Tab-separated table of C-alpha atoms in Angstrom:
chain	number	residue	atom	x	y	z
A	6	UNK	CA	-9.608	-24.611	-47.685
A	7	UNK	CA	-13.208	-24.766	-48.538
A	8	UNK	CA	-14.857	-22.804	-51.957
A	9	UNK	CA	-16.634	-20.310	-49.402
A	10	UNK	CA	-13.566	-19.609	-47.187
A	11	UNK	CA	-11.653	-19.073	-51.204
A	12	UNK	CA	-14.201	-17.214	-51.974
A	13	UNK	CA	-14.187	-14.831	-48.587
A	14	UNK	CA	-10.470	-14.801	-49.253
A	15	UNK	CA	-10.785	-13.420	-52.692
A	16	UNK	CA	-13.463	-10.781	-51.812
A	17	UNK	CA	-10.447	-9.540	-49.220
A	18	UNK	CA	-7.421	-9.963	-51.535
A	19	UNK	CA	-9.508	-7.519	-53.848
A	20	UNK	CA	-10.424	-5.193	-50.988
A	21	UNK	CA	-6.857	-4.210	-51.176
A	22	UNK	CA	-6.205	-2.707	-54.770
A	23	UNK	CA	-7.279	-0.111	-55.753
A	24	UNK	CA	-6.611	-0.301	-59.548
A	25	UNK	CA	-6.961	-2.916	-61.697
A	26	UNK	CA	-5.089	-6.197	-60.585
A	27	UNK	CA	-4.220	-9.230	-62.947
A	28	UNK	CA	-5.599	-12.460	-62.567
A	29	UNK	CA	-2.530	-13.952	-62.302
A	30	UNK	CA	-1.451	-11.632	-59.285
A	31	UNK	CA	-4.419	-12.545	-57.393
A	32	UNK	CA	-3.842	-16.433	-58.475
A	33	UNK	CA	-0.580	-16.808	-57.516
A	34	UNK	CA	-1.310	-15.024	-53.757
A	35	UNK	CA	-4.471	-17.521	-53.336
A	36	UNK	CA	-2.640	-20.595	-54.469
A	37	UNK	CA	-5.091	-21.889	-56.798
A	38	UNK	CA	-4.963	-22.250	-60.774
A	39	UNK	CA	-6.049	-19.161	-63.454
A	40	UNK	CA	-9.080	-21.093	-63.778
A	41	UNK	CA	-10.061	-21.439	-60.795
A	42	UNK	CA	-9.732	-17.783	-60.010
A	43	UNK	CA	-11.859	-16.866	-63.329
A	44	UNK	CA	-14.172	-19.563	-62.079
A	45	UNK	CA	-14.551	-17.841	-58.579
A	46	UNK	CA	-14.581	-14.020	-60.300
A	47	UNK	CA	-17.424	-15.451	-62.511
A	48	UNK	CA	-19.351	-16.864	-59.343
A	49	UNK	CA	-19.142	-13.500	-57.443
A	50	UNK	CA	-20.303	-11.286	-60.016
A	51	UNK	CA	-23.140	-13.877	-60.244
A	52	UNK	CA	-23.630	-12.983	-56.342
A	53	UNK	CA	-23.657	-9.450	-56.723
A	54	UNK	CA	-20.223	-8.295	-56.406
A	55	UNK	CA	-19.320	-5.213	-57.917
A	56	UNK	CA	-16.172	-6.935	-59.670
A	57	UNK	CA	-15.051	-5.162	-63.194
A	58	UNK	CA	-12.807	-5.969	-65.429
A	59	UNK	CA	-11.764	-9.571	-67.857
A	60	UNK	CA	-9.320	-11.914	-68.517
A	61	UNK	CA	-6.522	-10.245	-69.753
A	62	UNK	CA	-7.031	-6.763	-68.565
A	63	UNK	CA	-7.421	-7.057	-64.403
A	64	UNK	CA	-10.274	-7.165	-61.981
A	65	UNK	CA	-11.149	-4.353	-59.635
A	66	UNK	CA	-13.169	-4.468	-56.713
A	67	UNK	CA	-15.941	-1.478	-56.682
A	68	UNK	CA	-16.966	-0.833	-53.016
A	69	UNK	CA	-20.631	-1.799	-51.708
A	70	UNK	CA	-20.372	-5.036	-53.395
A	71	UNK	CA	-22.447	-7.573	-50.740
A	72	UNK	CA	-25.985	-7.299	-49.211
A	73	UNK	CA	-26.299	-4.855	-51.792
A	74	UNK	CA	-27.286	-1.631	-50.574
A	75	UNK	CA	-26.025	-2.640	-47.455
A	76	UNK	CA	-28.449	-1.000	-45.482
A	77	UNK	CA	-29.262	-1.498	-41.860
A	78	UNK	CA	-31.690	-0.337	-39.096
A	79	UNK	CA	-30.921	1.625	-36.444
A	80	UNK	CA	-32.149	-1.511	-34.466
A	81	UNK	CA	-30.097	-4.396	-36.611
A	82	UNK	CA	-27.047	-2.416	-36.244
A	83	UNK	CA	-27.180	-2.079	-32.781
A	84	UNK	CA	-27.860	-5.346	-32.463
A	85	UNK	CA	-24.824	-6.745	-34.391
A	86	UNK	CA	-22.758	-4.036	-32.009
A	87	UNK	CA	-23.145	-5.144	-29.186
A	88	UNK	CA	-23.311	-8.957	-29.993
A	89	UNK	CA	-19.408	-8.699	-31.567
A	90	UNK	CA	-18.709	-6.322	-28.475
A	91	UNK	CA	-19.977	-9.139	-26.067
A	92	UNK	CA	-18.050	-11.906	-27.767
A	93	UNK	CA	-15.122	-9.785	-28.001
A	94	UNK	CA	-15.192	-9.267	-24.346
A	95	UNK	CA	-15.944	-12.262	-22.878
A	96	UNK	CA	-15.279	-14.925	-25.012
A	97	UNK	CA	-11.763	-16.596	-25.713
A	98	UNK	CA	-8.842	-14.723	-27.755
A	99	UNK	CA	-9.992	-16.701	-31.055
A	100	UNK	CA	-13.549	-15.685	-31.256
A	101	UNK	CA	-12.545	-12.195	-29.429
A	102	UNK	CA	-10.666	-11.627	-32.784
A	103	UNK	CA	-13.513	-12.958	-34.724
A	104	UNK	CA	-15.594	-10.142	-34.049
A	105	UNK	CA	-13.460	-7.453	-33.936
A	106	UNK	CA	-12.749	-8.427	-37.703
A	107	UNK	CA	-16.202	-8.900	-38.474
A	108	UNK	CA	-16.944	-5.652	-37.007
A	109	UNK	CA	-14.254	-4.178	-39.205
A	110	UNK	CA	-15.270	-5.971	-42.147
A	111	UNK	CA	-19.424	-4.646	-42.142
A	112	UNK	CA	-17.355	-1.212	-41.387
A	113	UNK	CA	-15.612	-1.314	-44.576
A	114	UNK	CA	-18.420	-1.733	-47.084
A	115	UNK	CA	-21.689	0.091	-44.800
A	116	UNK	CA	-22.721	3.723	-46.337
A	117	UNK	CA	-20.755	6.454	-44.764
A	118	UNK	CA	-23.361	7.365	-42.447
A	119	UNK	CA	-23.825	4.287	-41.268
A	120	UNK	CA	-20.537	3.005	-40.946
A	121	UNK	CA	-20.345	6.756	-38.463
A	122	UNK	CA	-23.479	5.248	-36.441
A	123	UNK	CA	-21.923	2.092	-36.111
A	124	UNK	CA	-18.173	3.165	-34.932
A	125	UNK	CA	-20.092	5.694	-32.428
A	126	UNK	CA	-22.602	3.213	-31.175
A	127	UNK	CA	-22.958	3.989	-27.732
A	128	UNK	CA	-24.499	0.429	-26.524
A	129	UNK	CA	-21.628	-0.787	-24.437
A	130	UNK	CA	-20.368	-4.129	-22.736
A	131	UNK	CA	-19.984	-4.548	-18.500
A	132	UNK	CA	-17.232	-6.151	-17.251
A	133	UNK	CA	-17.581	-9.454	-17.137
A	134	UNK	CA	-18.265	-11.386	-14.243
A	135	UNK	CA	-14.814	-13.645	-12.969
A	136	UNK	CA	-15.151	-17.007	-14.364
A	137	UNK	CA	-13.610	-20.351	-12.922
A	138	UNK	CA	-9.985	-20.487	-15.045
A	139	UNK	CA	-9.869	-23.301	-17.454
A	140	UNK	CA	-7.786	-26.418	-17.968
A	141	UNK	CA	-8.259	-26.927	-21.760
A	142	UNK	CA	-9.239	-24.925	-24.413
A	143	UNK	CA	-12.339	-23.918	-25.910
A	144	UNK	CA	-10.913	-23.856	-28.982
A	145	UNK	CA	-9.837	-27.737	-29.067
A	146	UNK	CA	-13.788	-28.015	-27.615
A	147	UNK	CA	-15.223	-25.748	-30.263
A	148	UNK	CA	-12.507	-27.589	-33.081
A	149	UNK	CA	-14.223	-30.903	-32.258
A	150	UNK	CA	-17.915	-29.768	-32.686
A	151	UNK	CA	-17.127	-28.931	-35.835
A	152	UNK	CA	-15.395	-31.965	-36.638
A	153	UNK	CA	-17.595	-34.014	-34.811
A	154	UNK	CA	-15.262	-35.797	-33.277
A	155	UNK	CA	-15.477	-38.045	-30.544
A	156	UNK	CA	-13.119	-37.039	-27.388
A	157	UNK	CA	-11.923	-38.403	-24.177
A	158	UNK	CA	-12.554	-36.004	-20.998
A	159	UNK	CA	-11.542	-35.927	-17.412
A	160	UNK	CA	-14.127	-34.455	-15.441
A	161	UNK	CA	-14.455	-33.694	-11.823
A	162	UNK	CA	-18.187	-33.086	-10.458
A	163	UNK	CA	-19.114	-30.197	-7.909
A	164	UNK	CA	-18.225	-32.471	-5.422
A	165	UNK	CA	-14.861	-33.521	-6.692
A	166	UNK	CA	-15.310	-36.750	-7.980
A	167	UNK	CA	-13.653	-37.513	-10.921
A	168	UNK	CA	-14.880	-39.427	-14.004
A	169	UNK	CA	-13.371	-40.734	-17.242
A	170	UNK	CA	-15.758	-40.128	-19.951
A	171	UNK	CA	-15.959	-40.676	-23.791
A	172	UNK	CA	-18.337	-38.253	-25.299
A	173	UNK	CA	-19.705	-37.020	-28.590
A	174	UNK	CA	-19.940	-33.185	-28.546
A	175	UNK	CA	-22.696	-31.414	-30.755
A	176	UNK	CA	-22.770	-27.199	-28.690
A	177	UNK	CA	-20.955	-25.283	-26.855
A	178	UNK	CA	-23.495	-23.174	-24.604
A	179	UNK	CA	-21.945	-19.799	-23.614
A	180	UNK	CA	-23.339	-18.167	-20.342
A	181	UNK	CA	-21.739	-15.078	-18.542
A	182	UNK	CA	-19.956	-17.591	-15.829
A	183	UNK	CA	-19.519	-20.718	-17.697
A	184	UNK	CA	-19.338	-22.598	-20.588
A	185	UNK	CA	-20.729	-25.808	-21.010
A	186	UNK	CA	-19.955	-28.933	-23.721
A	187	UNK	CA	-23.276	-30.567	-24.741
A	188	UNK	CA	-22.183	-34.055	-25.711
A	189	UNK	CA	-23.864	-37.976	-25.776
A	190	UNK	CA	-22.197	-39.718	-23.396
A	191	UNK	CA	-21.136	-43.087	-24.111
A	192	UNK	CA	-20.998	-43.874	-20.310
A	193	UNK	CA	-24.372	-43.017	-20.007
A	194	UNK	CA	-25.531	-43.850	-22.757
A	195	UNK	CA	-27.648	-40.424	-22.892
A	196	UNK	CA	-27.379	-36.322	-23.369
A	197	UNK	CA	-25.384	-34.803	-20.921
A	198	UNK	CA	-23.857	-31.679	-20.060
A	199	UNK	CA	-20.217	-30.554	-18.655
A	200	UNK	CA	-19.220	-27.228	-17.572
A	201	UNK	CA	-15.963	-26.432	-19.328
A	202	UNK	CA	-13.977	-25.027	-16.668
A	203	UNK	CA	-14.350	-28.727	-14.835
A	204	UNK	CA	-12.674	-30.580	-17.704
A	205	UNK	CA	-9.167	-30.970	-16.518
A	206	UNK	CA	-8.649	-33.101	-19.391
A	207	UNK	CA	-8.946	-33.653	-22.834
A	208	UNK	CA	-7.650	-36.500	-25.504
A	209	UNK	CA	-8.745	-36.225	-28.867
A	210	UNK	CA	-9.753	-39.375	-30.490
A	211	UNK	CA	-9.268	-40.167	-34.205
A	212	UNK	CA	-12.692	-41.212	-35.062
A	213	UNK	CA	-15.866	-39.137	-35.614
A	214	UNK	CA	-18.755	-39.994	-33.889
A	215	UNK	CA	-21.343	-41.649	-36.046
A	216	UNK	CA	-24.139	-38.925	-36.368
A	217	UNK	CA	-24.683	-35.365	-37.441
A	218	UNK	CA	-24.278	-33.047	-34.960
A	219	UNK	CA	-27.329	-31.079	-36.167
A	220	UNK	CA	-28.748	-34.740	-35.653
A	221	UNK	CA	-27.977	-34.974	-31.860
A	222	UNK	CA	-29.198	-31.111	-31.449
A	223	UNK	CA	-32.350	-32.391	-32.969
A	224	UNK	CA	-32.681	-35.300	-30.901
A	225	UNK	CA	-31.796	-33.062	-27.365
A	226	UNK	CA	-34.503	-30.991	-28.197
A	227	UNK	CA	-37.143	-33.886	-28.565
A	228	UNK	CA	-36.032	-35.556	-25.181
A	229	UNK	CA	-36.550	-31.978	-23.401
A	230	UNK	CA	-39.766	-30.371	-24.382
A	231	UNK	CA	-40.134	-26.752	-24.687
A	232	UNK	CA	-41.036	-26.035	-20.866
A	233	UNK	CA	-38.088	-27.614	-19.050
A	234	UNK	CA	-35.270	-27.475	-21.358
A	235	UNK	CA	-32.305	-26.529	-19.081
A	236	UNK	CA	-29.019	-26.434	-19.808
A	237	UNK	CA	-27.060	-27.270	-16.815
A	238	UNK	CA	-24.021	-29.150	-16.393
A	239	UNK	CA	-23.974	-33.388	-15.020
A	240	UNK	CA	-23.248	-32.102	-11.765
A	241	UNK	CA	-25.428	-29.787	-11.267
A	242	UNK	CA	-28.769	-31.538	-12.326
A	243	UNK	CA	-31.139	-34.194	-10.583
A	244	UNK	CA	-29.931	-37.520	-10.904
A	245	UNK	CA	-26.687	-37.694	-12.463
């Protein structure tokens, strides 16, 4: 676990008490030493959150304790709406439950008038267009973008030709009817694209590939200049 995703943790362990808790309660349900957790209480008061209390006594959590007012536009909220309502409806079950809990989460701590405009927001999601089923998951895709690791894909082509491929995945572009893996391809030797739903399959290799992927997004976006960069998947584009 990562000191952010501790940290995250702590802010919602402390959500749930109302009165004062000890710091050995809240230890011993995070797994980490007494202090550690004074450590991390220290470091979110220093952020702004509204945390009372001391060693010895308890900590308690006041409410309103990030972004501090927590205050939103009309405009930014209806924004952040509809964005969680269009992942939760057309994206896969993990990132569906994503942002129905970070929908629930800027609920908890918004003013109450705002948290009312939010839950009656009245911008809504379509049904989604039917989308090719897929062979693998998105997760395993999304799980090695942010591991950067190098995998081994199966992929057949628009016109059915199949292709063994060992590629080095840096995005994962989400459009109403597809998905597609932006990767450098070692067969190629060059940036190329796959639609998701034409993977029929994926082996994870044990090796990460040997750049950043914020250094291969870089890179893509010098070899396709602002006017023509398309994102379309190897078998649909010129060339390929």
């Amino acid at each position: 676990m990562t000191r952010s995703e501790r940290l995250l943790n702590l802010l919602q362990l402390l959500r749930r008490y109302r009165r004062p808790v000890s710091a050995q309660v809240l230890a011993d349900e995070l797994g980490v030493s007494i202090r550690t957790l004074y450590r991390d209480i220290a470091s979110l008061q220093a952020q702004g959150a509204m945390i009372e209390g001391e060693p010895g006594v308890g900590y308690v959590m006041k409410p309103g304790f990030m972004l501090p007012p927590m205050m939103f536009s009309s405009e930014e909220l209806d924004a952040l709406v509809l964005g969680m309502r269009w992942v939760a409806d057309r994206c896969d079950k993990t990132l569906s439950a994503g942002a129905l809990s970070t929908l629930a989460k800027v609920a908890a701590v918004l003013p109450t008038e705002l948290r009312r405009e939010l839950e009656e927001s009245s911008l809504l999601v379509g049904a989604p267009l039917k989308r090719p089923a897929h062979k693998v998951s998105t997760d395993l895709l999304r799980a090695a973008v942010r591991a950067e690791q190098k995998l081994n894909i199966t992929y057949v082509d628009g016109a059915g030709i199949h292709s063994q491929r060992v590629v080095w995945p840096f995005a994962l572009v989400y459009f109403d009817q597809a998905r597609v893996l932006m990767c450098w391809c070692e067969l190629r030797a060059d940036f190329r694209n796959f639609r998701s739903d034409r993977i029929s399959a994926v082996e994870q290799i044990e090796e990460r590939y040997p750049k950043r992927r914020s250094t291969l997004l870089r890179e893509w976006r010098k070899a396709n200049d602002a006017a023509s960069r398309t994102i379309l998947p190897e078998s649909d584009s010129v060339g390929y």
